[in-house]
Amino acid sequence: CYREVARSTQTDSGALMLAGAEWGNIFCNRSSISLPTRPVVETAWIGANYALGCVASSDARVPAPGLDGPFVFSDQPGWNGDYTLDYNFESPWFGVLSSNHGELTESYLSTVMAQLPGAAAQAQAYLSRYRNLTSCPSTALKFNQHISAFGGGDMNTGWETSYGQFMHWTGSRAAMLFIEHFEYTRNKTVVQNYSYHLLGGLLDFWSCYLTKVPDNSTAG
């Protein structure tokens, strides 16, 4: 695991392997499964947890691994190594909380939260352009499909202009792990610092975007 290698001050390969094995034992012993009749599924579960443990961090300053995977060996990774919010970015984290590794969610949560200023700007631009609305709350949030680390990414050019900006549900998809975090941990600090602002901003967008139609149903 490269994170453990980077942390080590020793140069002996045997010592590095021992340190990595020690970390792996501690990490893997926090949860386990046994599927004697489904060994492939068991191996996949263990491997997925371990791979994410190597690259995700409890340090909010460390960005989450990108769409091209955690181990990138190119300056031009697929999809620019960004985060795709329609499913791909969220899926590696589906089992993190249920496998007793909630600390790994920090890099995901902080990556999404770093995008809030851009999502707020996108909400105002979209509502003004397509709904002719200029009085929506400044806290309204709208995520396009692709975001990047530290809040980066141009949300108004290329693919996003033609497709991504019309995928309104991507912010709600990204918010699922925030909701699950509270369900598993009951951590009110995360709710106060993260979830409240994200979920409230998404609701502010939908309250402006949705309109009543004659039969009293609501449509976009």
Coordinates of C-alpha atoms in Angstrom, one line a residue:
C1 CA 0.0 0.0 0.0
Y2 CA 1.7 3.2 -1.2
R3 CA 0.4 5.3 1.6
E4 CA 2.2 3.2 4.2
V5 CA 5.3 3.2 2.1
A6 CA 5.2 7.0 1.9
R7 CA 4.8 7.2 5.7
S8 CA 7.8 5.0 6.4
T9 CA 11.2 6.5 7.1
Q10 CA 12.9 3.2 6.5
T11 CA 14.5 2.1 3.3
D12 CA 14.7 -1.6 3.9
S13 CA 12.1 -3.4 1.7
G14 CA 11.6 -6.1 4.3
A15 CA 10.7 -3.5 6.9
L16 CA 8.3 -1.8 4.5
M17 CA 6.6 -5.1 3.8
L18 CA 6.3 -5.9 7.4
A19 CA 4.8 -2.4 8.2
G20 CA 2.3 -2.8 5.3
A21 CA 1.3 -6.3 6.6
E22 CA 0.9 -5.0 10.1
W23 CA -1.4 -2.2 8.9
G24 CA -3.3 -4.6 6.7
N25 CA -4.0 -6.9 9.6
I26 CA -5.3 -4.1 11.8
F27 CA -7.4 -2.7 9.0
C28 CA -8.9 -6.0 7.9
N29 CA -9.6 -7.2 11.4
R30 CA -12.1 -4.4 11.9
S31 CA -14.6 -6.4 9.9
S32 CA -14.7 -9.6 7.9
I33 CA -17.0 -12.0 6.0
S34 CA -17.0 -15.7 5.4
L35 CA -18.6 -17.0 2.3
P36 CA -17.4 -20.6 1.8
T37 CA -19.7 -21.3 -1.1
R38 CA -19.0 -17.9 -2.8
P39 CA -15.2 -17.5 -2.6
V40 CA -15.1 -15.1 -5.5
V41 CA -17.5 -12.7 -3.8
E42 CA -15.6 -13.0 -0.5
T43 CA -12.3 -12.2 -2.2
A44 CA -13.8 -9.2 -4.1
W45 CA -15.2 -7.8 -0.8
I46 CA -11.9 -8.1 1.0
G47 CA -10.0 -6.7 -2.0
A48 CA -12.3 -3.7 -2.5
N49 CA -12.1 -2.8 1.2
Y50 CA -8.3 -3.1 1.2
A51 CA -7.8 -1.0 -2.0
L52 CA -10.0 1.8 -0.7
G53 CA -8.2 1.7 2.6
C54 CA -4.9 2.2 0.9
V55 CA -6.0 5.5 -0.8
A56 CA -8.9 6.9 1.2
S57 CA -8.0 9.0 4.3
S58 CA -9.5 10.3 7.5
D59 CA -7.7 13.5 6.7
A60 CA -10.0 16.1 5.0
R61 CA -7.0 17.5 3.1
V62 CA -6.5 14.3 1.2
P63 CA -8.7 14.1 -1.9
A64 CA -10.6 11.0 -2.8
P65 CA -9.3 8.7 -5.5
G66 CA -10.5 9.6 -9.0
L67 CA -12.6 7.9 -11.6
D68 CA -9.6 6.2 -13.2
G69 CA -8.9 4.4 -10.0
P70 CA -6.6 5.0 -7.0
F71 CA -3.3 4.0 -8.6
V72 CA -2.7 6.3 -11.5
F73 CA 0.6 6.2 -13.4
S74 CA -0.1 8.7 -16.1
D75 CA -0.4 12.5 -16.4
Q76 CA -3.5 11.9 -18.6
P77 CA -5.7 9.4 -16.8
G78 CA -9.0 8.3 -18.2
W79 CA -11.8 10.9 -17.7
N80 CA -9.1 13.2 -16.4
G81 CA -9.2 11.3 -13.1
D82 CA -12.2 13.3 -12.0
Y83 CA -15.4 12.3 -10.1
T84 CA -18.5 11.3 -12.0
L85 CA -21.6 11.8 -9.8
D86 CA -24.1 9.6 -11.7
Y87 CA -22.8 6.5 -10.0
N88 CA -19.1 5.8 -10.4
F89 CA -17.7 8.1 -7.8
E90 CA -20.2 7.0 -5.1
S91 CA -20.0 3.2 -5.7
P92 CA -16.6 2.4 -4.1
W93 CA -18.0 3.8 -0.8
F94 CA -21.2 1.8 -0.6
G95 CA -19.8 -0.7 1.9
V96 CA -17.4 1.5 3.9
L97 CA -19.8 2.2 6.8
S98 CA -21.2 -1.3 7.0
S99 CA -17.7 -2.7 7.1
N100 CA -16.7 -0.6 10.1
H101 CA -14.5 1.8 8.2
G102 CA -16.4 5.0 8.6
E103 CA -13.2 7.0 9.0
L104 CA -12.5 6.5 5.3
T105 CA -15.6 8.6 4.3
E106 CA -13.8 11.8 5.2
S107 CA -12.0 12.1 1.9
Y108 CA -15.3 11.6 0.1
L109 CA -17.3 14.0 2.2
S110 CA -14.7 16.7 2.0
T111 CA -14.3 16.3 -1.8
V112 CA -18.0 16.8 -2.3
M113 CA -18.1 19.8 0.2
A114 CA -15.3 21.5 -1.6
Q115 CA -17.5 21.7 -4.7
L116 CA -20.3 23.7 -2.9
P117 CA -19.2 27.1 -4.1
G118 CA -19.2 25.9 -7.7
A119 CA -22.5 24.1 -7.2
A120 CA -24.0 27.3 -5.8
A121 CA -22.9 29.3 -8.8
Q122 CA -24.2 26.7 -11.2
A123 CA -27.6 26.7 -9.5
Q124 CA -28.0 30.4 -10.0
A125 CA -26.8 30.3 -13.6
Y126 CA -29.0 27.4 -14.5
L127 CA -32.1 28.8 -12.8
S128 CA -31.6 32.2 -14.4
R129 CA -31.0 30.7 -17.9
Y130 CA -33.7 28.0 -18.0
R131 CA -36.2 29.2 -15.5
N132 CA -35.7 32.9 -15.7
L133 CA -35.4 33.0 -11.9
T134 CA -33.2 35.5 -10.2
S135 CA -34.6 35.4 -6.7
C136 CA -33.7 31.9 -5.6
P137 CA -31.7 31.5 -2.3
S138 CA -28.0 31.9 -2.7
T139 CA -27.6 28.6 -0.8
A140 CA -29.3 26.6 -3.6
L141 CA -27.0 23.9 -5.0
K142 CA -26.9 22.2 -8.4
F143 CA -24.2 19.7 -9.3
N144 CA -23.3 18.7 -12.8
Q145 CA -22.1 15.2 -13.6
H146 CA -18.4 15.8 -13.3
I147 CA -16.5 17.4 -10.4
S148 CA -12.9 17.4 -9.4
A149 CA -10.7 17.6 -6.3
F150 CA -10.5 20.8 -4.3
G151 CA -13.7 22.2 -5.9
G152 CA -12.1 22.4 -9.4
G153 CA -13.6 21.9 -12.8
D154 CA -15.3 24.0 -15.4
M155 CA -19.0 23.3 -15.2
N156 CA -20.1 25.2 -18.3
T157 CA -18.1 23.9 -21.3
G158 CA -17.9 20.8 -23.4
W159 CA -19.8 17.7 -22.4
E160 CA -21.3 19.4 -19.3
T161 CA -22.9 22.1 -21.5
S162 CA -24.7 19.5 -23.7
Y163 CA -25.5 16.8 -21.1
G164 CA -24.1 17.1 -17.6
Q165 CA -25.9 20.2 -16.6
F166 CA -29.3 18.6 -17.2
M167 CA -28.6 15.6 -14.9
H168 CA -30.2 17.3 -11.9
W169 CA -30.2 14.2 -9.6
T170 CA -26.4 13.9 -9.4
G171 CA -26.3 16.1 -6.3
S172 CA -28.9 13.9 -4.6
R173 CA -26.9 10.8 -5.5
A174 CA -23.7 12.3 -4.0
A175 CA -25.6 13.1 -0.8
M176 CA -26.6 9.5 -0.1
L177 CA -23.3 8.8 1.8
F178 CA -23.9 11.8 4.0
I179 CA -27.3 10.5 5.0
E180 CA -25.9 7.0 5.5
H181 CA -23.0 8.4 7.6
F182 CA -25.5 9.7 10.2
E183 CA -27.6 6.5 10.1
Y184 CA -24.5 4.5 11.0
T185 CA -22.6 6.8 13.3
R186 CA -25.1 9.4 14.7
N187 CA -22.3 11.9 14.4
K188 CA -24.0 15.3 14.8
T189 CA -20.7 17.2 14.0
V190 CA -20.7 15.8 10.5
V191 CA -24.4 16.8 10.1
Q192 CA -23.7 20.4 11.4
N193 CA -20.5 20.9 9.3
Y194 CA -21.4 19.0 6.2
S195 CA -24.7 17.4 5.7
Y196 CA -27.0 20.2 6.8
H197 CA -25.5 22.6 4.2
L198 CA -25.4 20.1 1.4
L199 CA -28.9 18.7 1.9
G200 CA -30.4 22.1 2.6
G201 CA -28.8 23.6 -0.6
L202 CA -30.2 20.7 -2.7
L203 CA -33.7 21.3 -1.3
D204 CA -33.4 25.0 -2.0
F205 CA -32.6 24.2 -5.7
W206 CA -35.6 21.9 -6.1
S207 CA -37.9 24.3 -4.4
C208 CA -37.1 26.8 -7.1
Y209 CA -36.8 24.4 -10.0
L210 CA -40.0 22.4 -9.6
T211 CA -43.2 24.0 -10.8
K212 CA -46.9 23.1 -10.4
V213 CA -48.8 21.8 -13.4
P214 CA -52.6 22.0 -13.8
D215 CA -53.3 18.6 -12.2
N216 CA -51.5 19.7 -9.0
S217 CA -48.6 17.3 -9.6
T218 CA -45.1 18.7 -9.6
A219 CA -42.9 18.6 -12.7
G220 CA -39.5 20.0 -13.7

